[in-house]
Amino acid sequence: MNLRALRRRVLTPDLTETLMATRGFRVKDEAGKELLETIGRMFVTGYAHAAEARHPRDAEEHLERLPTRFKGFAYEGAAMAFAVLDGLPFGHSRHFEQFLAGRAADHVYMAYVGLGWAMARLPRFRWPKSAATDPLLRWLVLDGYGFHQAYFKTDKYVRGQYVDRDFPWPAEGPRGYATRALDQGIGRALWFVGGTDPEHVADLVDGFAEHRREDLYAGAGLAATYAGGVTEDELELLRRRAGRHAGILAQAAAFAAETRLKAGLVVPHTGLATRVFCGATPEEAVRVVHGARPAAPFTDHPEPAYEVWRQRVAREFAQRREIRS
């Protein structure tokens, strides 16, 4: 066995870690179980290809052969692996940077989430410098960190509703926003914890303190759009349960559509979700996202430019729904 194959074997998570039975997540039905376990399998597959790659472009060849619906999850896993390699005390520390310089540029949102996964597995002194990340998108890293913690430490972060107070990353921007970005990732994880059952997911969200629910619903809405696993009626149920948070649910769905459209990974479910949550096609939803994007240079005071962006999109879709009703 060569060194790279050994590295793959040592670093790659065991597939059993992604099984619903292992995680103790709700199983709505066999189709939902198969979907979520396939997502986990594709994530680990992407991680494994990256862990063994001589150079990030070698991993791209394998990632590009994967099914359209799941390719983004594989890029997310690969990003985590390259970030983990950067955090090891040997070798060079430009794997993640080189990855984003290639085809992963079209998967930048998923890559930043994968970077957050890596941070959850690395000691803090090996975390990347926040100044080296995109000043608008760096909050997605905390989304990834929050997802990881809720997915693997469900008792603590979901059932115990733990809050990572005074989170030390990023060094730039208002420190208090970190907990909100983490909650957005926890909300995405609730889609998995709840087994794509929107009633159960909404019950989980509504069990949290009121001030956390907006970000949790945003995460759940993004996962419902990007990962899927539900019918139109189930999406409508989630929208109704979100209540006054329906605008942020639409924002999250539009961001999910942007993530898929930018990478060329739009699938039929994408349009179903944006129609229910946004009252728009994926392309129309993405035009709103682009139109609301803050102009550089980005200012993170008094609130992050990323949050300004989210709220602009949420207001636009809320206003459109009011006009139609």
PDB file of C-alpha atoms in Angstrom:
ATOM      1  CA  MET A   1       0.000   0.000   0.000  1.00  0.00           C
ATOM      2  CA  ASN A   2       1.481   3.389  -0.993  1.00  0.00           C
ATOM      3  CA  LEU A   3       1.560   6.415   1.296  1.00  0.00           C
ATOM      4  CA  ARG A   4      -1.459   8.139  -0.297  1.00  0.00           C
ATOM      5  CA  ALA A   5      -3.605   4.994  -0.050  1.00  0.00           C
ATOM      6  CA  LEU A   6      -2.582   4.670   3.595  1.00  0.00           C
ATOM      7  CA  ARG A   7      -3.479   8.315   4.162  1.00  0.00           C
ATOM      8  CA  ARG A   8      -6.913   7.671   2.673  1.00  0.00           C
ATOM      9  CA  ARG A   9      -7.464   4.661   4.918  1.00  0.00           C
ATOM     10  CA  VAL A  10      -6.323   6.429   8.090  1.00  0.00           C
ATOM     11  CA  LEU A  11      -8.095   9.761   7.566  1.00  0.00           C
ATOM     12  CA  THR A  12     -11.385   8.817   5.891  1.00  0.00           C
ATOM     13  CA  PRO A  13     -14.381   8.515   8.248  1.00  0.00           C
ATOM     14  CA  ASP A  14     -16.073   5.130   8.451  1.00  0.00           C
ATOM     15  CA  LEU A  15     -19.227   4.882   6.364  1.00  0.00           C
ATOM     16  CA  THR A  16     -21.109   3.456   9.323  1.00  0.00           C
ATOM     17  CA  GLU A  17     -20.915   6.900  10.923  1.00  0.00           C
ATOM     18  CA  THR A  18     -23.434   8.156   8.353  1.00  0.00           C
ATOM     19  CA  LEU A  19     -26.052   5.438   8.838  1.00  0.00           C
ATOM     20  CA  MET A  20     -29.375   6.489  10.328  1.00  0.00           C
ATOM     21  CA  ALA A  21     -29.243   3.641  12.834  1.00  0.00           C
ATOM     22  CA  THR A  22     -25.783   4.718  13.990  1.00  0.00           C
ATOM     23  CA  ARG A  23     -26.845   8.321  14.399  1.00  0.00           C
ATOM     24  CA  GLY A  24     -30.194   7.486  15.999  1.00  0.00           C
ATOM     25  CA  PHE A  25     -32.037   9.777  13.588  1.00  0.00           C
ATOM     26  CA  ARG A  26     -35.728   9.548  12.786  1.00  0.00           C
ATOM     27  CA  VAL A  27     -36.639   7.322   9.821  1.00  0.00           C
ATOM     28  CA  LYS A  28     -39.677   8.719   8.035  1.00  0.00           C
ATOM     29  CA  ASP A  29     -39.739   6.051   5.363  1.00  0.00           C
ATOM     30  CA  GLU A  30     -37.358   3.866   3.380  1.00  0.00           C
ATOM     31  CA  ALA A  31     -36.973   6.431   0.602  1.00  0.00           C
ATOM     32  CA  GLY A  32     -35.939   9.155   3.041  1.00  0.00           C
ATOM     33  CA  LYS A  33     -33.521   6.813   4.776  1.00  0.00           C
ATOM     34  CA  GLU A  34     -31.932   5.833   1.448  1.00  0.00           C
ATOM     35  CA  LEU A  35     -31.594   9.476   0.407  1.00  0.00           C
ATOM     36  CA  LEU A  36     -29.892  10.635   3.582  1.00  0.00           C
ATOM     37  CA  GLU A  37     -27.586   7.640   3.733  1.00  0.00           C
ATOM     38  CA  THR A  38     -26.638   8.144   0.085  1.00  0.00           C
ATOM     39  CA  ILE A  39     -25.790  11.771   0.853  1.00  0.00           C
ATOM     40  CA  GLY A  40     -23.560  10.572   3.675  1.00  0.00           C
ATOM     41  CA  ARG A  41     -21.948   7.995   1.421  1.00  0.00           C
ATOM     42  CA  MET A  42     -21.244  10.596  -1.289  1.00  0.00           C
ATOM     43  CA  PHE A  43     -19.730  12.951   1.295  1.00  0.00           C
ATOM     44  CA  VAL A  44     -17.373  10.233   2.508  1.00  0.00           C
ATOM     45  CA  THR A  45     -16.592   9.250  -1.098  1.00  0.00           C
ATOM     46  CA  GLY A  46     -15.531  12.805  -1.867  1.00  0.00           C
ATOM     47  CA  TYR A  47     -13.461  12.901   1.296  1.00  0.00           C
ATOM     48  CA  ALA A  48     -11.718   9.637   0.398  1.00  0.00           C
ATOM     49  CA  HIS A  49     -10.819  10.802  -3.121  1.00  0.00           C
ATOM     50  CA  ALA A  50      -9.333  13.994  -1.707  1.00  0.00           C
ATOM     51  CA  ALA A  51      -7.430  12.219   1.055  1.00  0.00           C
ATOM     52  CA  GLU A  52      -5.677  10.041  -1.520  1.00  0.00           C
ATOM     53  CA  ALA A  53      -5.149  12.668  -4.229  1.00  0.00           C
ATOM     54  CA  ARG A  54      -1.628  13.706  -5.169  1.00  0.00           C
ATOM     55  CA  HIS A  55      -3.034  17.145  -6.064  1.00  0.00           C
ATOM     56  CA  PRO A  56      -6.580  18.547  -5.750  1.00  0.00           C
ATOM     57  CA  ARG A  57      -7.086  18.394  -9.513  1.00  0.00           C
ATOM     58  CA  ASP A  58      -6.646  14.608  -9.330  1.00  0.00           C
ATOM     59  CA  ALA A  59      -9.635  14.396  -6.998  1.00  0.00           C
ATOM     60  CA  GLU A  60     -11.729  16.466  -9.433  1.00  0.00           C
ATOM     61  CA  GLU A  61     -11.659  13.674 -12.012  1.00  0.00           C
ATOM     62  CA  HIS A  62     -13.384  11.324  -9.567  1.00  0.00           C
ATOM     63  CA  LEU A  63     -15.796  13.934  -8.204  1.00  0.00           C
ATOM     64  CA  GLU A  64     -17.030  14.900 -11.655  1.00  0.00           C
ATOM     65  CA  ARG A  65     -18.144  11.325 -12.374  1.00  0.00           C
ATOM     66  CA  LEU A  66     -20.582  11.250  -9.458  1.00  0.00           C
ATOM     67  CA  PRO A  67     -24.370  11.671  -9.883  1.00  0.00           C
ATOM     68  CA  THR A  68     -25.586  15.245 -10.334  1.00  0.00           C
ATOM     69  CA  ARG A  69     -27.895  15.165  -7.322  1.00  0.00           C
ATOM     70  CA  PHE A  70     -25.087  14.184  -4.951  1.00  0.00           C
ATOM     71  CA  LYS A  71     -21.997  15.757  -6.506  1.00  0.00           C
ATOM     72  CA  GLY A  72     -22.166  18.847  -4.294  1.00  0.00           C
ATOM     73  CA  PHE A  73     -22.027  16.712  -1.166  1.00  0.00           C
ATOM     74  CA  ALA A  74     -18.936  14.957  -2.518  1.00  0.00           C
ATOM     75  CA  TYR A  75     -17.248  18.324  -3.134  1.00  0.00           C
ATOM     76  CA  GLU A  76     -18.137  19.263   0.441  1.00  0.00           C
ATOM     77  CA  GLY A  77     -16.484  16.090   1.713  1.00  0.00           C
ATOM     78  CA  ALA A  78     -13.421  16.678  -0.448  1.00  0.00           C
ATOM     79  CA  ALA A  79     -13.120  20.225   0.896  1.00  0.00           C
ATOM     80  CA  MET A  80     -13.177  18.864   4.427  1.00  0.00           C
ATOM     81  CA  ALA A  81     -10.403  16.411   3.597  1.00  0.00           C
ATOM     82  CA  PHE A  82      -8.171  19.054   2.024  1.00  0.00           C
ATOM     83  CA  ALA A  83      -8.731  21.349   5.022  1.00  0.00           C
ATOM     84  CA  VAL A  84      -7.844  18.480   7.376  1.00  0.00           C
ATOM     85  CA  LEU A  85      -4.656  17.872   5.394  1.00  0.00           C
ATOM     86  CA  ASP A  86      -3.828  21.567   5.760  1.00  0.00           C
ATOM     87  CA  GLY A  87      -4.281  21.208   9.502  1.00  0.00           C
ATOM     88  CA  LEU A  88      -1.872  18.298   9.891  1.00  0.00           C
ATOM     89  CA  PRO A  89       1.586  19.085  11.322  1.00  0.00           C
ATOM     90  CA  PHE A  90       3.416  17.936   8.200  1.00  0.00           C
ATOM     91  CA  GLY A  91       3.278  18.645   4.484  1.00  0.00           C
ATOM     92  CA  HIS A  92       2.132  21.918   2.953  1.00  0.00           C
ATOM     93  CA  SER A  93      -0.975  23.888   3.915  1.00  0.00           C
ATOM     94  CA  ARG A  94      -2.363  24.974   0.553  1.00  0.00           C
ATOM     95  CA  HIS A  95      -4.565  21.986  -0.337  1.00  0.00           C
ATOM     96  CA  PHE A  96      -7.836  23.830   0.305  1.00  0.00           C
ATOM     97  CA  GLU A  97      -6.619  26.940  -1.508  1.00  0.00           C
ATOM     98  CA  GLN A  98      -5.556  24.869  -4.515  1.00  0.00           C
ATOM     99  CA  PHE A  99      -8.874  23.023  -4.467  1.00  0.00           C
ATOM    100  CA  LEU A 100     -10.822  26.288  -4.685  1.00  0.00           C
ATOM    101  CA  ALA A 101      -8.609  27.415  -7.558  1.00  0.00           C
ATOM    102  CA  GLY A 102      -9.958  24.546  -9.706  1.00  0.00           C
ATOM    103  CA  ARG A 103     -13.425  23.221 -10.430  1.00  0.00           C
ATOM    104  CA  ALA A 104     -14.345  23.606  -6.786  1.00  0.00           C
ATOM    105  CA  ALA A 105     -14.697  27.346  -7.458  1.00  0.00           C
ATOM    106  CA  ASP A 106     -18.174  26.516  -8.752  1.00  0.00           C
ATOM    107  CA  HIS A 107     -18.832  24.664  -5.478  1.00  0.00           C
ATOM    108  CA  VAL A 108     -17.466  27.413  -3.223  1.00  0.00           C
ATOM    109  CA  TYR A 109     -20.492  27.420  -0.917  1.00  0.00           C
ATOM    110  CA  MET A 110     -20.206  23.686  -0.272  1.00  0.00           C
ATOM    111  CA  ALA A 111     -16.430  23.958   0.050  1.00  0.00           C
ATOM    112  CA  TYR A 112     -16.710  26.559   2.804  1.00  0.00           C
ATOM    113  CA  VAL A 113     -19.189  24.343   4.639  1.00  0.00           C
ATOM    114  CA  GLY A 114     -16.681  21.487   4.319  1.00  0.00           C
ATOM    115  CA  LEU A 115     -14.015  23.736   5.807  1.00  0.00           C
ATOM    116  CA  GLY A 116     -16.255  24.103   8.854  1.00  0.00           C
ATOM    117  CA  TRP A 117     -16.488  20.317   9.168  1.00  0.00           C
ATOM    118  CA  ALA A 118     -12.695  20.154   9.218  1.00  0.00           C
ATOM    119  CA  MET A 119     -12.453  22.786  11.949  1.00  0.00           C
ATOM    120  CA  ALA A 120     -14.729  20.652  14.106  1.00  0.00           C
ATOM    121  CA  ARG A 121     -12.143  17.848  13.882  1.00  0.00           C
ATOM    122  CA  LEU A 122      -8.985  19.954  14.240  1.00  0.00           C
ATOM    123  CA  PRO A 123      -7.458  21.576  17.339  1.00  0.00           C
ATOM    124  CA  ARG A 124      -8.094  25.298  17.381  1.00  0.00           C
ATOM    125  CA  PHE A 125      -4.448  26.235  16.916  1.00  0.00           C
ATOM    126  CA  ARG A 126      -4.608  24.440  13.532  1.00  0.00           C
ATOM    127  CA  TRP A 127      -7.696  26.303  12.315  1.00  0.00           C
ATOM    128  CA  PRO A 128      -7.286  28.406   9.151  1.00  0.00           C
ATOM    129  CA  LYS A 129      -6.860  32.149   9.520  1.00  0.00           C
ATOM    130  CA  SER A 130     -10.214  33.807   8.903  1.00  0.00           C
ATOM    131  CA  ALA A 131      -8.466  36.625   7.035  1.00  0.00           C
ATOM    132  CA  ALA A 132      -7.596  34.104   4.315  1.00  0.00           C
ATOM    133  CA  THR A 133     -11.276  33.350   3.642  1.00  0.00           C
ATOM    134  CA  ASP A 134     -13.828  35.204   1.538  1.00  0.00           C
ATOM    135  CA  PRO A 135     -15.034  38.211   3.586  1.00  0.00           C
ATOM    136  CA  LEU A 136     -18.654  37.716   2.511  1.00  0.00           C
ATOM    137  CA  LEU A 137     -18.905  33.917   2.589  1.00  0.00           C
ATOM    138  CA  ARG A 138     -16.755  33.061   5.625  1.00  0.00           C
ATOM    139  CA  TRP A 139     -19.860  32.667   7.804  1.00  0.00           C
ATOM    140  CA  LEU A 140     -20.672  29.517   5.828  1.00  0.00           C
ATOM    141  CA  VAL A 141     -17.682  27.941   7.563  1.00  0.00           C
ATOM    142  CA  LEU A 142     -19.538  28.258  10.864  1.00  0.00           C
ATOM    143  CA  ASP A 143     -22.644  26.859   9.187  1.00  0.00           C
ATOM    144  CA  GLY A 144     -20.573  23.765   8.425  1.00  0.00           C
ATOM    145  CA  TYR A 145     -19.197  23.628  11.966  1.00  0.00           C
ATOM    146  CA  GLY A 146     -22.701  23.857  13.417  1.00  0.00           C
ATOM    147  CA  PHE A 147     -23.974  21.125  11.117  1.00  0.00           C
ATOM    148  CA  HIS A 148     -21.126  18.821  12.138  1.00  0.00           C
ATOM    149  CA  GLN A 149     -21.779  19.327  15.845  1.00  0.00           C
ATOM    150  CA  ALA A 150     -25.537  18.751  15.578  1.00  0.00           C
ATOM    151  CA  TYR A 151     -25.017  15.712  13.332  1.00  0.00           C
ATOM    152  CA  PHE A 152     -22.394  13.993  15.484  1.00  0.00           C
ATOM    153  CA  LYS A 153     -23.207  15.436  18.916  1.00  0.00           C
ATOM    154  CA  THR A 154     -26.984  15.411  18.608  1.00  0.00           C
ATOM    155  CA  ASP A 155     -27.716  14.933  22.299  1.00  0.00           C
ATOM    156  CA  LYS A 156     -25.678  17.996  23.213  1.00  0.00           C
ATOM    157  CA  TYR A 157     -26.510  20.384  20.358  1.00  0.00           C
ATOM    158  CA  VAL A 158     -30.071  19.364  19.451  1.00  0.00           C
ATOM    159  CA  ARG A 159     -31.656  17.754  22.477  1.00  0.00           C
ATOM    160  CA  GLY A 160     -29.557  19.755  24.935  1.00  0.00           C
ATOM    161  CA  GLN A 161     -29.691  22.900  22.742  1.00  0.00           C
ATOM    162  CA  TYR A 162     -26.092  23.766  23.608  1.00  0.00           C
ATOM    163  CA  VAL A 163     -24.791  27.207  22.577  1.00  0.00           C
ATOM    164  CA  ASP A 164     -21.123  27.795  21.657  1.00  0.00           C
ATOM    165  CA  ARG A 165     -20.811  31.182  23.328  1.00  0.00           C
ATOM    166  CA  ASP A 166     -17.902  33.507  22.521  1.00  0.00           C
ATOM    167  CA  PHE A 167     -16.918  31.410  19.513  1.00  0.00           C
ATOM    168  CA  PRO A 168     -13.393  32.569  18.587  1.00  0.00           C
ATOM    169  CA  TRP A 169     -13.666  32.448  14.767  1.00  0.00           C
ATOM    170  CA  PRO A 170     -13.679  34.544  12.616  1.00  0.00           C
ATOM    171  CA  ALA A 171     -11.433  37.197  14.113  1.00  0.00           C
ATOM    172  CA  GLU A 172     -13.172  39.787  11.908  1.00  0.00           C
ATOM    173  CA  GLY A 173     -16.790  40.846  12.232  1.00  0.00           C
ATOM    174  CA  PRO A 174     -19.160  40.981  15.204  1.00  0.00           C
ATOM    175  CA  ARG A 175     -18.398  38.103  17.571  1.00  0.00           C
ATOM    176  CA  GLY A 176     -22.067  37.722  18.502  1.00  0.00           C
ATOM    177  CA  TYR A 177     -23.079  36.718  14.981  1.00  0.00           C
ATOM    178  CA  ALA A 178     -21.074  33.493  15.213  1.00  0.00           C
ATOM    179  CA  THR A 179     -23.773  31.795  17.276  1.00  0.00           C
ATOM    180  CA  ARG A 180     -26.351  32.694  14.628  1.00  0.00           C
ATOM    181  CA  ALA A 181     -24.235  31.241  11.833  1.00  0.00           C
ATOM    182  CA  LEU A 182     -23.750  28.097  13.914  1.00  0.00           C
ATOM    183  CA  ASP A 183     -27.522  27.864  14.347  1.00  0.00           C
ATOM    184  CA  GLN A 184     -27.993  28.008  10.589  1.00  0.00           C
ATOM    185  CA  GLY A 185     -25.844  24.881  10.360  1.00  0.00           C
ATOM    186  CA  ILE A 186     -27.675  23.243  13.244  1.00  0.00           C
ATOM    187  CA  GLY A 187     -30.931  23.938  11.416  1.00  0.00           C
ATOM    188  CA  ARG A 188     -29.598  22.183   8.307  1.00  0.00           C
ATOM    189  CA  ALA A 189     -28.655  19.206  10.441  1.00  0.00           C
ATOM    190  CA  LEU A 190     -32.193  19.064  11.837  1.00  0.00           C
ATOM    191  CA  TRP A 191     -33.351  18.046   8.352  1.00  0.00           C
ATOM    192  CA  PHE A 192     -31.196  14.940   8.773  1.00  0.00           C
ATOM    193  CA  VAL A 193     -31.941  14.393  12.455  1.00  0.00           C
ATOM    194  CA  GLY A 194     -35.643  14.609  11.618  1.00  0.00           C
ATOM    195  CA  GLY A 195     -35.303  12.207   8.696  1.00  0.00           C
ATOM    196  CA  THR A 196     -36.776  14.727   6.174  1.00  0.00           C
ATOM    197  CA  ASP A 197     -40.068  14.645   8.099  1.00  0.00           C
ATOM    198  CA  PRO A 198     -41.125  18.332   8.022  1.00  0.00           C
ATOM    199  CA  GLU A 199     -43.556  18.010  10.927  1.00  0.00           C
ATOM    200  CA  HIS A 200     -40.896  16.485  13.140  1.00  0.00           C
ATOM    201  CA  VAL A 201     -38.256  18.972  11.966  1.00  0.00           C
ATOM    202  CA  ALA A 202     -40.581  21.886  12.760  1.00  0.00           C
ATOM    203  CA  ASP A 203     -41.279  20.396  16.182  1.00  0.00           C
ATOM    204  CA  LEU A 204     -37.536  20.266  16.813  1.00  0.00           C
ATOM    205  CA  VAL A 205     -37.074  23.894  15.723  1.00  0.00           C
ATOM    206  CA  ASP A 206     -40.015  25.104  17.793  1.00  0.00           C
ATOM    207  CA  GLY A 207     -38.539  23.398  20.831  1.00  0.00           C
ATOM    208  CA  PHE A 208     -35.647  25.889  20.798  1.00  0.00           C
ATOM    209  CA  ALA A 209     -35.754  29.382  22.284  1.00  0.00           C
ATOM    210  CA  GLU A 210     -37.710  31.816  20.116  1.00  0.00           C
ATOM    211  CA  HIS A 211     -34.681  33.978  19.270  1.00  0.00           C
ATOM    212  CA  ARG A 212     -32.949  30.959  17.671  1.00  0.00           C
ATOM    213  CA  ARG A 213     -35.795  29.787  15.466  1.00  0.00           C
ATOM    214  CA  GLU A 214     -35.269  32.127  12.521  1.00  0.00           C
ATOM    215  CA  ASP A 215     -31.781  30.765  11.853  1.00  0.00           C
ATOM    216  CA  LEU A 216     -32.846  27.190  12.543  1.00  0.00           C
ATOM    217  CA  TYR A 217     -35.725  27.443  10.059  1.00  0.00           C
ATOM    218  CA  ALA A 218     -33.332  28.967   7.539  1.00  0.00           C
ATOM    219  CA  GLY A 219     -31.040  25.967   7.852  1.00  0.00           C
ATOM    220  CA  ALA A 220     -33.916  23.508   7.588  1.00  0.00           C
ATOM    221  CA  GLY A 221     -35.258  25.309   4.512  1.00  0.00           C
ATOM    222  CA  LEU A 222     -31.889  25.249   2.806  1.00  0.00           C
ATOM    223  CA  ALA A 223     -31.535  21.513   3.433  1.00  0.00           C
ATOM    224  CA  ALA A 224     -35.116  20.860   2.322  1.00  0.00           C
ATOM    225  CA  THR A 225     -34.308  22.593  -0.972  1.00  0.00           C
ATOM    226  CA  TYR A 226     -30.787  21.308  -1.587  1.00  0.00           C
ATOM    227  CA  ALA A 227     -31.086  17.750  -0.243  1.00  0.00           C
ATOM    228  CA  GLY A 228     -34.810  17.219  -0.801  1.00  0.00           C
ATOM    229  CA  GLY A 229     -36.600  14.071   0.257  1.00  0.00           C
ATOM    230  CA  VAL A 230     -40.106  15.546   0.413  1.00  0.00           C
ATOM    231  CA  THR A 231     -43.238  16.124  -1.651  1.00  0.00           C
ATOM    232  CA  GLU A 232     -44.832  19.445  -2.511  1.00  0.00           C
ATOM    233  CA  ASP A 233     -47.377  18.971   0.282  1.00  0.00           C
ATOM    234  CA  GLU A 234     -44.593  18.372   2.783  1.00  0.00           C
ATOM    235  CA  LEU A 235     -42.789  21.517   1.652  1.00  0.00           C
ATOM    236  CA  GLU A 236     -46.025  23.455   2.087  1.00  0.00           C
ATOM    237  CA  LEU A 237     -46.339  22.021   5.583  1.00  0.00           C
ATOM    238  CA  LEU A 238     -42.863  23.243   6.490  1.00  0.00           C
ATOM    239  CA  ARG A 239     -43.650  26.693   5.095  1.00  0.00           C
ATOM    240  CA  ARG A 240     -46.825  26.891   7.150  1.00  0.00           C
ATOM    241  CA  ARG A 241     -45.053  25.748  10.297  1.00  0.00           C
ATOM    242  CA  ALA A 242     -42.356  28.383   9.757  1.00  0.00           C
ATOM    243  CA  GLY A 243     -45.072  31.043  10.097  1.00  0.00           C
ATOM    244  CA  ARG A 244     -43.519  34.479  10.408  1.00  0.00           C
ATOM    245  CA  HIS A 245     -40.173  32.979   9.421  1.00  0.00           C
ATOM    246  CA  ALA A 246     -41.440  32.124   5.914  1.00  0.00           C
ATOM    247  CA  GLY A 247     -39.376  34.953   4.433  1.00  0.00           C
ATOM    248  CA  ILE A 248     -36.116  33.548   5.774  1.00  0.00           C
ATOM    249  CA  LEU A 249     -37.220  30.102   4.579  1.00  0.00           C
ATOM    250  CA  ALA A 250     -37.530  31.582   1.073  1.00  0.00           C
ATOM    251  CA  GLN A 251     -34.107  33.199   1.427  1.00  0.00           C
ATOM    252  CA  ALA A 252     -32.567  29.871   2.356  1.00  0.00           C
ATOM    253  CA  ALA A 253     -34.247  28.130  -0.566  1.00  0.00           C
ATOM    254  CA  ALA A 254     -32.946  30.814  -2.929  1.00  0.00           C
ATOM    255  CA  PHE A 255     -29.413  30.390  -1.561  1.00  0.00           C
ATOM    256  CA  ALA A 256     -29.724  26.621  -2.055  1.00  0.00           C
ATOM    257  CA  ALA A 257     -30.832  27.234  -5.645  1.00  0.00           C
ATOM    258  CA  GLU A 258     -27.835  29.547  -6.162  1.00  0.00           C
ATOM    259  CA  THR A 259     -25.543  26.819  -4.821  1.00  0.00           C
ATOM    260  CA  ARG A 260     -26.930  24.253  -7.260  1.00  0.00           C
ATOM    261  CA  LEU A 261     -27.235  26.602 -10.230  1.00  0.00           C
ATOM    262  CA  LYS A 262     -23.683  27.939  -9.888  1.00  0.00           C
ATOM    263  CA  ALA A 263     -22.351  24.362  -9.925  1.00  0.00           C
ATOM    264  CA  GLY A 264     -24.671  23.170 -12.726  1.00  0.00           C
ATOM    265  CA  LEU A 265     -26.399  20.734 -10.378  1.00  0.00           C
ATOM    266  CA  VAL A 266     -30.050  21.822 -10.573  1.00  0.00           C
ATOM    267  CA  VAL A 267     -32.457  18.876 -10.272  1.00  0.00           C
ATOM    268  CA  PRO A 268     -36.278  18.808 -10.493  1.00  0.00           C
ATOM    269  CA  HIS A 269     -36.680  19.064  -6.725  1.00  0.00           C
ATOM    270  CA  THR A 270     -34.844  22.411  -6.758  1.00  0.00           C
ATOM    271  CA  GLY A 271     -37.642  23.978  -8.761  1.00  0.00           C
ATOM    272  CA  LEU A 272     -40.323  22.357  -6.642  1.00  0.00           C
ATOM    273  CA  ALA A 273     -38.838  23.838  -3.482  1.00  0.00           C
ATOM    274  CA  THR A 274     -38.296  27.336  -4.871  1.00  0.00           C
ATOM    275  CA  ARG A 275     -41.859  27.364  -6.199  1.00  0.00           C
ATOM    276  CA  VAL A 276     -43.249  26.519  -2.759  1.00  0.00           C
ATOM    277  CA  PHE A 277     -40.910  28.645  -0.639  1.00  0.00           C
ATOM    278  CA  CYS A 278     -40.168  31.548  -3.013  1.00  0.00           C
ATOM    279  CA  GLY A 279     -43.008  31.493  -5.520  1.00  0.00           C
ATOM    280  CA  ALA A 280     -40.318  31.453  -8.214  1.00  0.00           C
ATOM    281  CA  THR A 281     -38.266  29.236 -10.487  1.00  0.00           C
ATOM    282  CA  PRO A 282     -34.671  28.523  -9.430  1.00  0.00           C
ATOM    283  CA  GLU A 283     -33.436  31.007 -12.028  1.00  0.00           C
ATOM    284  CA  GLU A 284     -35.802  33.730 -10.785  1.00  0.00           C
ATOM    285  CA  ALA A 285     -34.851  33.044  -7.179  1.00  0.00           C
ATOM    286  CA  VAL A 286     -31.163  33.277  -8.028  1.00  0.00           C
ATOM    287  CA  ARG A 287     -31.671  36.618  -9.780  1.00  0.00           C
ATOM    288  CA  VAL A 288     -33.029  37.952  -6.488  1.00  0.00           C
ATOM    289  CA  VAL A 289     -29.961  36.566  -4.698  1.00  0.00           C
ATOM    290  CA  HIS A 290     -27.618  38.246  -7.166  1.00  0.00           C
ATOM    291  CA  GLY A 291     -29.516  41.526  -7.088  1.00  0.00           C
ATOM    292  CA  ALA A 292     -29.401  41.685  -3.286  1.00  0.00           C
ATOM    293  CA  ARG A 293     -25.712  40.825  -2.947  1.00  0.00           C
ATOM    294  CA  PRO A 294     -23.808  43.591  -1.107  1.00  0.00           C
ATOM    295  CA  ALA A 295     -21.152  45.423  -3.060  1.00  0.00           C
ATOM    296  CA  ALA A 296     -17.492  45.121  -2.134  1.00  0.00           C
ATOM    297  CA  PRO A 297     -15.700  46.175  -0.028  1.00  0.00           C
ATOM    298  CA  PHE A 298     -17.743  44.322   2.561  1.00  0.00           C
ATOM    299  CA  THR A 299     -18.385  45.883   5.958  1.00  0.00           C
ATOM    300  CA  ASP A 300     -19.297  43.638   8.880  1.00  0.00           C
ATOM    301  CA  HIS A 301     -20.367  46.345  11.319  1.00  0.00           C
ATOM    302  CA  PRO A 302     -22.836  46.684  12.897  1.00  0.00           C
ATOM    303  CA  GLU A 303     -23.823  43.354  11.296  1.00  0.00           C
ATOM    304  CA  PRO A 304     -22.086  41.122   8.746  1.00  0.00           C
ATOM    305  CA  ALA A 305     -22.560  41.851   5.061  1.00  0.00           C
ATOM    306  CA  TYR A 306     -23.638  38.219   4.795  1.00  0.00           C
ATOM    307  CA  GLU A 307     -26.580  38.873   7.133  1.00  0.00           C
ATOM    308  CA  VAL A 308     -27.481  42.061   5.253  1.00  0.00           C
ATOM    309  CA  TRP A 309     -27.589  39.915   2.108  1.00  0.00           C
ATOM    310  CA  ARG A 310     -29.814  37.283   3.727  1.00  0.00           C
ATOM    311  CA  GLN A 311     -32.279  39.853   5.066  1.00  0.00           C
ATOM    312  CA  ARG A 312     -32.534  41.672   1.742  1.00  0.00           C
ATOM    313  CA  VAL A 313     -33.446  38.420   0.006  1.00  0.00           C
ATOM    314  CA  ALA A 314     -35.903  37.454   2.757  1.00  0.00           C
ATOM    315  CA  ARG A 315     -37.663  40.834   2.542  1.00  0.00           C
ATOM    316  CA  GLU A 316     -37.936  40.626  -1.232  1.00  0.00           C
ATOM    317  CA  PHE A 317     -39.695  37.271  -1.141  1.00  0.00           C
ATOM    318  CA  ALA A 318     -41.892  38.287   1.802  1.00  0.00           C
ATOM    319  CA  GLN A 319     -43.026  41.370  -0.115  1.00  0.00           C
ATOM    320  CA  ARG A 320     -43.739  39.330  -3.239  1.00  0.00           C
ATOM    321  CA  ARG A 321     -45.907  36.946  -1.247  1.00  0.00           C
ATOM    322  CA  GLU A 322     -47.820  39.859   0.304  1.00  0.00           C
ATOM    323  CA  ILE A 323     -48.498  41.325  -3.154  1.00  0.00           C
ATOM    324  CA  ARG A 324     -49.817  37.998  -4.437  1.00  0.00           C
ATOM    325  CA  SER A 325     -52.054  37.471  -1.376  1.00  0.00           C
TER     326      SER A 325
END
